Amino acid sequence: MSVPHRLLAPALVTAALLVGTAAVPAAGTGRPLPGSYVVSRTPGTVPEGIDVRADGTMYVSSDATGALYRGRVTSPRMRPFPAEGATSRGSTRGVHTDRAGRVFSVGRGRLTVHAPDGRLLQAVDAPAGPFGAPDLNDLVITPDAVYVTDWANPVVLRAGLRHGRVGPLEPWADMRGAFPGFPDRYWLLNGIVADPAGHTLLVASNGTEAVWRIDTATREIGRLDLGETSFGADGMVLRGRTLYAVLNYGAPHGVYIARLDAELRTGTVVHRVTGDTFDLPTTLARRGCRLYVVNSQNDEPPGTPPYTVTALDDPMCGSDG
C-alpha cells in the first residue's frame, strides 16, 4: 500500500459523492462513534495499513517506523500495540487479523504473526524477486494460505497455512505475462483481497492503473473489467460482490466502490467519495455500516501530526453482498 512521494496530476475528473462523516451511535450504547481517530501524535509515524475486527478492535501500521497501533472504534485515541520485534524491520504496511485474533503484518522483506498480547509467534522472510530485494506491501488470509504482494517485484507470494502455522513464503504468481509490453519494473503491486473460499484473488497495481483477477486453482491472471475507468487502487476491501478501494494515484484521492459480477470478472464503479475529507489515503477497512480510511500524509512525507483515520458512512449499507 505504498504510494510515490510525488503523485502525478489526476488523470480523471469525477464528481465527489459527499458521504457523512459525522459521529453515529455506537451499536447497543446510544453513544456516538467518533468521526475520526488519532493514530499517533509522534512526528514521522506515517500510518499505512488498517484492520478493524468484528468486536471493534482496530489496528493501524506505520510505514515509516514499523510500529503497530491498537484502539477501539468507540474511542478516538489509539495507542502503541506492543508487537515484539515489529519496529526492527523499519516499516509495516499491510496488517490483518485472523479469526483467532492473531495479527499478521508485512513490511520490507518479512511477514510476522503476533499474538493478541503482542508476542511474536512467527517471522517469515520473503525471497528476492526478479528485480532484487522484496518490498512487501499487503496480504490477505484465506482458509489455506497467506498471499502477499511485493511492491518492488511484479510477483504475488504465497505461504501455506496448516494447523495455524505459516509455511515459507514462495513466489506464486508472476504478473508480467498478463500485460505483455508493460515495463516489468513498474507494476507496483498494492492491495490484495480474496473471496471467502480463497478461490479468487483481486490484486491492485498502481503501475498498470488496474486491478487483476487471479484464479488460485489455475493461477490464470486477467484484468478486472471496470469499463473505461482508471482503477489503480492502493488498499482494498471485498465484501461479497462489492469492491471498496482507495485511489491516490491517477485519479482524485478517495474511496471508490464498484459492484462486480458473480465471478468477480467485471464491474461498474457506483460510488466515488473524494475531496478534503482525506489526506492522501492509503487503505481502508469496513465494519458494520462504516468505512475506516487511513490518512497517510505521504504526499508530503513525513506529514504533520496528528496522524488520523477517517470514518464515514458506507453508501452501500443495506445492499445485498
Tab-separated table of N, CA, C and O in Angstrom, residues 61-134:
chain	number	residue	atom	x	y	z
A	61	SER	N	-0.935	0.313	11.033
A	61	SER	CA	0.509	0.130	10.914
A	61	SER	C	1.199	1.435	10.548
A	61	SER	O	0.581	2.366	10.021
A	62	SER	N	2.506	1.485	10.796
A	62	SER	CA	3.335	2.633	10.422
A	62	SER	C	4.324	2.239	9.340
A	62	SER	O	5.185	1.371	9.559
A	63	ASP	N	4.205	2.875	8.191
A	63	ASP	CA	5.134	2.636	7.092
A	63	ASP	C	6.534	3.138	7.439
A	63	ASP	O	7.535	2.570	7.011
A	64	ALA	N	6.621	4.184	8.238
A	64	ALA	CA	7.905	4.836	8.487
A	64	ALA	C	8.707	4.199	9.609
A	64	ALA	O	9.942	4.264	9.601
A	65	THR	N	8.038	3.577	10.591
A	65	THR	CA	8.766	3.047	11.743
A	65	THR	C	8.596	1.547	11.947
A	65	THR	O	9.382	0.929	12.663
A	66	GLY	N	7.560	0.954	11.359
A	66	GLY	CA	7.263	-0.451	11.595
A	66	GLY	C	6.345	-0.692	12.766
A	66	GLY	O	5.905	-1.825	12.981
A	67	ALA	N	6.056	0.344	13.540
A	67	ALA	CA	5.217	0.175	14.728
A	67	ALA	C	3.779	-0.171	14.345
A	67	ALA	O	3.315	0.113	13.238
A	68	LEU	N	3.076	-0.784	15.297
A	68	LEU	CA	1.652	-1.058	15.169
A	68	LEU	C	0.912	-0.340	16.287
A	68	LEU	O	1.437	-0.197	17.400
A	69	TYR	N	-0.303	0.100	15.976
A	69	TYR	CA	-1.146	0.805	16.945
A	69	TYR	C	-2.465	0.061	17.058
A	69	TYR	O	-2.940	-0.545	16.097
A	70	ARG	N	-3.064	0.144	18.266
A	70	ARG	CA	-4.329	-0.549	18.503
A	70	ARG	C	-5.304	0.374	19.235
A	70	ARG	O	-4.897	1.180	20.079
A	71	GLY	N	-6.557	0.239	18.893
A	71	GLY	CA	-7.587	1.025	19.558
A	71	GLY	C	-8.931	0.359	19.419
A	71	GLY	O	-9.038	-0.802	19.008
A	72	ARG	N	-9.983	1.094	19.783
A	72	ARG	CA	-11.349	0.626	19.674
A	72	ARG	C	-12.154	1.639	18.883
A	72	ARG	O	-11.899	2.850	18.969
A	73	VAL	N	-13.151	1.170	18.147
A	73	VAL	CA	-13.953	2.097	17.340
A	73	VAL	C	-14.762	3.032	18.212
A	73	VAL	O	-15.257	4.058	17.737
A	74	THR	N	-14.895	2.718	19.482
A	74	THR	CA	-15.649	3.571	20.399
A	74	THR	C	-14.805	4.701	20.994
A	74	THR	O	-15.355	5.587	21.660
A	75	SER	N	-13.491	4.676	20.780
A	75	SER	CA	-12.596	5.679	21.374
A	75	SER	C	-11.797	6.384	20.289
A	75	SER	O	-11.268	5.730	19.379
A	76	PRO	N	-11.641	7.706	20.356
A	76	PRO	CA	-10.956	8.440	19.286
A	76	PRO	C	-9.425	8.350	19.345
A	76	PRO	O	-8.759	8.861	18.460
A	77	ARG	N	-8.865	7.701	20.355
A	77	ARG	CA	-7.418	7.675	20.522
A	77	ARG	C	-6.893	6.247	20.498
A	77	ARG	O	-7.367	5.392	21.233
A	78	MET	N	-5.887	5.994	19.624
A	78	MET	CA	-5.223	4.708	19.572
A	78	MET	C	-3.922	4.765	20.379
A	78	MET	O	-3.414	5.844	20.680
A	79	ARG	N	-3.406	3.585	20.710
A	79	ARG	CA	-2.169	3.503	21.486
A	79	ARG	C	-1.221	2.497	20.835
A	79	ARG	O	-1.665	1.615	20.101
A	80	PRO	N	0.078	2.613	21.117
A	80	PRO	CA	1.018	1.635	20.560
A	80	PRO	C	0.649	0.212	20.973
A	80	PRO	O	0.310	-0.045	22.130
A	81	PHE	N	0.712	-0.696	20.022
A	81	PHE	CA	0.494	-2.114	20.284
A	81	PHE	C	1.869	-2.753	20.471
A	81	PHE	O	2.746	-2.608	19.615
A	82	PRO	N	2.103	-3.459	21.576
A	82	PRO	CA	3.446	-3.962	21.875
A	82	PRO	C	3.807	-5.183	21.042
A	82	PRO	O	4.012	-6.292	21.562
A	83	ALA	N	3.908	-4.985	19.746
A	83	ALA	CA	4.221	-6.087	18.839
A	83	ALA	C	5.726	-6.343	18.855
A	83	ALA	O	6.517	-5.556	18.331
A	84	GLU	N	6.101	-7.449	19.460
A	84	GLU	CA	7.502	-7.784	19.647
A	84	GLU	C	8.248	-7.841	18.310
A	84	GLU	O	7.877	-8.572	17.401
A	85	GLY	N	9.293	-7.012	18.174
A	85	GLY	CA	10.154	-7.047	17.004
A	85	GLY	C	9.633	-6.327	15.773
A	85	GLY	O	10.315	-6.290	14.746
A	86	ALA	N	8.435	-5.732	15.826
A	86	ALA	CA	7.855	-5.117	14.624
A	86	ALA	C	8.696	-3.965	14.108
A	86	ALA	O	8.887	-3.809	12.894
A	87	THR	N	9.223	-3.143	15.017
A	87	THR	CA	9.970	-1.972	14.564
A	87	THR	C	11.340	-2.333	14.014
A	87	THR	O	11.961	-1.509	13.335
A	88	SER	N	11.812	-3.560	14.247
A	88	SER	CA	13.147	-3.923	13.766
A	88	SER	C	13.220	-3.982	12.254
A	88	SER	O	14.304	-3.824	11.684
A	89	ARG	N	12.079	-4.195	11.579
A	89	ARG	CA	12.131	-4.227	10.116
A	89	ARG	C	12.013	-2.830	9.512
A	89	ARG	O	12.198	-2.651	8.312
A	90	GLY	N	11.634	-1.843	10.336
A	90	GLY	CA	11.654	-0.453	9.890
A	90	GLY	C	10.432	0.028	9.160
A	90	GLY	O	10.265	1.229	8.952
A	91	SER	N	9.543	-0.869	8.755
A	91	SER	CA	8.327	-0.474	8.045
A	91	SER	C	7.306	-1.584	8.181
A	91	SER	O	7.640	-2.768	8.059
A	92	THR	N	6.071	-1.209	8.464
A	92	THR	CA	4.960	-2.155	8.432
A	92	THR	C	3.867	-1.553	7.565
A	92	THR	O	3.473	-0.406	7.764
A	93	ARG	N	3.394	-2.332	6.619
A	93	ARG	CA	2.360	-1.851	5.691
A	93	ARG	C	1.053	-2.606	5.919
A	93	ARG	O	0.247	-2.243	6.740
A	94	GLY	N	0.846	-3.681	5.191
A	94	GLY	CA	-0.401	-4.404	5.362
A	94	GLY	C	-0.519	-5.040	6.728
A	94	GLY	O	0.449	-5.598	7.249
A	95	VAL	N	-1.721	-4.956	7.321
A	95	VAL	CA	-1.991	-5.602	8.609
A	95	VAL	C	-3.405	-6.172	8.580
A	95	VAL	O	-4.348	-5.482	8.176
A	96	HIS	N	-3.527	-7.445	8.966
A	96	HIS	CA	-4.832	-8.103	9.027
A	96	HIS	C	-4.817	-9.106	10.173
A	96	HIS	O	-3.761	-9.611	10.553
A	97	THR	N	-5.998	-9.410	10.686
A	97	THR	CA	-6.111	-10.390	11.759
A	97	THR	C	-6.912	-11.595	11.280
A	97	THR	O	-7.721	-11.493	10.352
A	98	ASP	N	-6.663	-12.744	11.935
A	98	ASP	CA	-7.448	-13.928	11.623
A	98	ASP	C	-8.538	-14.115	12.671
A	98	ASP	O	-8.696	-13.304	13.591
A	99	ARG	N	-9.296	-15.191	12.565
A	99	ARG	CA	-10.436	-15.407	13.461
A	99	ARG	C	-9.998	-15.576	14.901
A	99	ARG	O	-10.763	-15.290	15.822
A	100	ALA	N	-8.771	-16.056	15.103
A	100	ALA	CA	-8.261	-16.250	16.455
A	100	ALA	C	-7.710	-14.967	17.058
A	100	ALA	O	-7.285	-14.964	18.214
A	101	GLY	N	-7.715	-13.881	16.283
A	101	GLY	CA	-7.217	-12.613	16.780
A	101	GLY	C	-5.728	-12.406	16.588
A	101	GLY	O	-5.175	-11.399	17.035
A	102	ARG	N	-5.056	-13.343	15.916
A	102	ARG	CA	-3.636	-13.161	15.642
A	102	ARG	C	-3.448	-12.033	14.629
A	102	ARG	O	-4.266	-11.862	13.712
A	103	VAL	N	-2.371	-11.292	14.781
A	103	VAL	CA	-2.111	-10.115	13.955
A	103	VAL	C	-1.029	-10.448	12.944
A	103	VAL	O	0.136	-10.655	13.301
A	104	PHE	N	-1.402	-10.495	11.667
A	104	PHE	CA	-0.479	-10.735	10.567
A	104	PHE	C	-0.105	-9.382	9.965
A	104	PHE	O	-0.986	-8.554	9.714
A	105	SER	N	1.170	-9.166	9.698
A	105	SER	CA	1.565	-7.911	9.063
A	105	SER	C	2.796	-8.136	8.202
A	105	SER	O	3.560	-9.098	8.404
A	106	VAL	N	2.987	-7.248	7.223
A	106	VAL	CA	4.132	-7.338	6.318
A	106	VAL	C	4.800	-5.981	6.185
A	106	VAL	O	4.163	-4.933	6.317
A	107	GLY	N	6.086	-6.028	5.886
A	107	GLY	CA	6.857	-4.826	5.630
A	107	GLY	C	8.267	-5.226	5.224
A	107	GLY	O	8.780	-6.261	5.666
A	108	ARG	N	8.866	-4.408	4.350
A	108	ARG	CA	10.189	-4.746	3.817
A	108	ARG	C	10.165	-6.193	3.326
A	108	ARG	O	9.389	-6.524	2.464
A	109	GLY	N	10.980	-7.059	3.869
A	109	GLY	CA	11.035	-8.427	3.370
A	109	GLY	C	10.494	-9.464	4.322
A	109	GLY	O	10.841	-10.650	4.203
A	110	ARG	N	9.610	-9.089	5.263
A	110	ARG	CA	9.212	-10.024	6.311
A	110	ARG	C	7.707	-10.007	6.581
A	110	ARG	O	7.078	-8.956	6.653
A	111	LEU	N	7.172	-11.203	6.771
A	111	LEU	CA	5.815	-11.418	7.273
A	111	LEU	C	5.928	-11.834	8.732
A	111	LEU	O	6.697	-12.735	9.068
A	112	THR	N	5.168	-11.171	9.611
A	112	THR	CA	5.174	-11.549	11.020
A	112	THR	C	3.766	-11.884	11.483
A	112	THR	O	2.773	-11.387	10.943
A	113	VAL	N	3.696	-12.728	12.504
A	113	VAL	CA	2.436	-13.091	13.143
A	113	VAL	C	2.606	-12.849	14.633
A	113	VAL	O	3.526	-13.395	15.260
A	114	HIS	N	1.726	-12.025	15.203
A	114	HIS	CA	1.773	-11.712	16.635
A	114	HIS	C	0.505	-12.194	17.321
A	114	HIS	O	-0.590	-12.174	16.739
A	115	ALA	N	0.655	-12.604	18.559
A	115	ALA	CA	-0.497	-12.932	19.397
A	115	ALA	C	-1.197	-11.638	19.808
A	115	ALA	O	-0.609	-10.548	19.729
A	116	PRO	N	-2.450	-11.715	20.251
A	116	PRO	CA	-3.155	-10.501	20.682
A	116	PRO	C	-2.468	-9.746	21.810
A	116	PRO	O	-2.713	-8.552	21.979
A	117	ASP	N	-1.582	-10.420	22.561
A	117	ASP	CA	-0.851	-9.718	23.615
A	117	ASP	C	0.482	-9.147	23.127
A	117	ASP	O	1.238	-8.580	23.914
A	118	GLY	N	0.778	-9.296	21.827
A	118	GLY	CA	1.992	-8.729	21.261
A	118	GLY	C	3.146	-9.690	21.113
A	118	GLY	O	4.176	-9.341	20.516
A	119	ARG	N	3.041	-10.907	21.640
A	119	ARG	CA	4.125	-11.875	21.489
A	119	ARG	C	4.326	-12.234	20.028
A	119	ARG	O	3.365	-12.436	19.285
A	120	LEU	N	5.591	-12.328	19.622
A	120	LEU	CA	5.910	-12.730	18.259
A	120	LEU	C	5.775	-14.243	18.144
A	120	LEU	O	6.497	-14.996	18.817
A	121	LEU	N	4.870	-14.701	17.298
A	121	LEU	CA	4.638	-16.123	17.108
A	121	LEU	C	5.449	-16.683	15.947
A	121	LEU	O	5.939	-17.811	16.019
A	122	GLN	N	5.554	-15.897	14.881
A	122	GLN	CA	6.313	-16.336	13.713
A	122	GLN	C	6.862	-15.129	12.968
A	122	GLN	O	6.245	-14.052	12.959
A	123	ALA	N	7.998	-15.332	12.311
A	123	ALA	CA	8.557	-14.351	11.384
A	123	ALA	C	9.048	-15.120	10.163
A	123	ALA	O	9.851	-16.050	10.291
A	124	VAL	N	8.520	-14.764	9.005
A	124	VAL	CA	8.830	-15.481	7.767
A	124	VAL	C	9.403	-14.488	6.770
A	124	VAL	O	8.753	-13.487	6.438
A	125	ASP	N	10.610	-14.752	6.296
A	125	ASP	CA	11.257	-13.852	5.350
A	125	ASP	C	10.924	-14.231	3.915
A	125	ASP	O	10.815	-15.421	3.574
A	126	ALA	N	10.779	-13.209	3.068
A	126	ALA	CA	10.468	-13.407	1.655
A	126	ALA	C	11.754	-13.499	0.843
A	126	ALA	O	12.742	-12.831	1.153
A	127	PRO	N	11.753	-14.306	-0.214
A	127	PRO	CA	12.927	-14.378	-1.082
A	127	PRO	C	13.019	-13.156	-1.991
A	127	PRO	O	12.037	-12.419	-2.162
A	128	ALA	N	14.191	-12.939	-2.550
A	128	ALA	CA	14.355	-11.870	-3.532
A	128	ALA	C	13.526	-12.177	-4.771
A	128	ALA	O	13.268	-13.342	-5.101
A	129	GLY	N	13.085	-11.129	-5.440
A	129	GLY	CA	12.316	-11.284	-6.659
A	129	GLY	C	13.177	-11.073	-7.891
A	129	GLY	O	14.401	-10.925	-7.790
A	130	PRO	N	12.576	-11.031	-9.062
A	130	PRO	CA	13.345	-10.870	-10.296
A	130	PRO	C	14.121	-9.562	-10.368
A	130	PRO	O	15.101	-9.470	-11.110
A	131	PHE	N	13.723	-8.552	-9.581
A	131	PHE	CA	14.431	-7.275	-9.609
A	131	PHE	C	15.121	-6.963	-8.296
A	131	PHE	O	15.495	-5.824	-8.038
A	132	GLY	N	15.282	-7.993	-7.456
A	132	GLY	CA	16.059	-7.782	-6.246
A	132	GLY	C	15.264	-7.950	-4.971
A	132	GLY	O	14.307	-8.728	-4.903
A	133	ALA	N	15.676	-7.211	-3.933
A	133	ALA	CA	15.110	-7.377	-2.592
A	133	ALA	C	13.602	-7.147	-2.591
A	133	ALA	O	13.100	-6.246	-3.260
A	134	PRO	N	12.859	-7.928	-1.828
A	134	PRO	CA	11.407	-7.747	-1.754
A	134	PRO	C	11.051	-6.496	-0.961
A	134	PRO	O	11.804	-6.044	-0.108
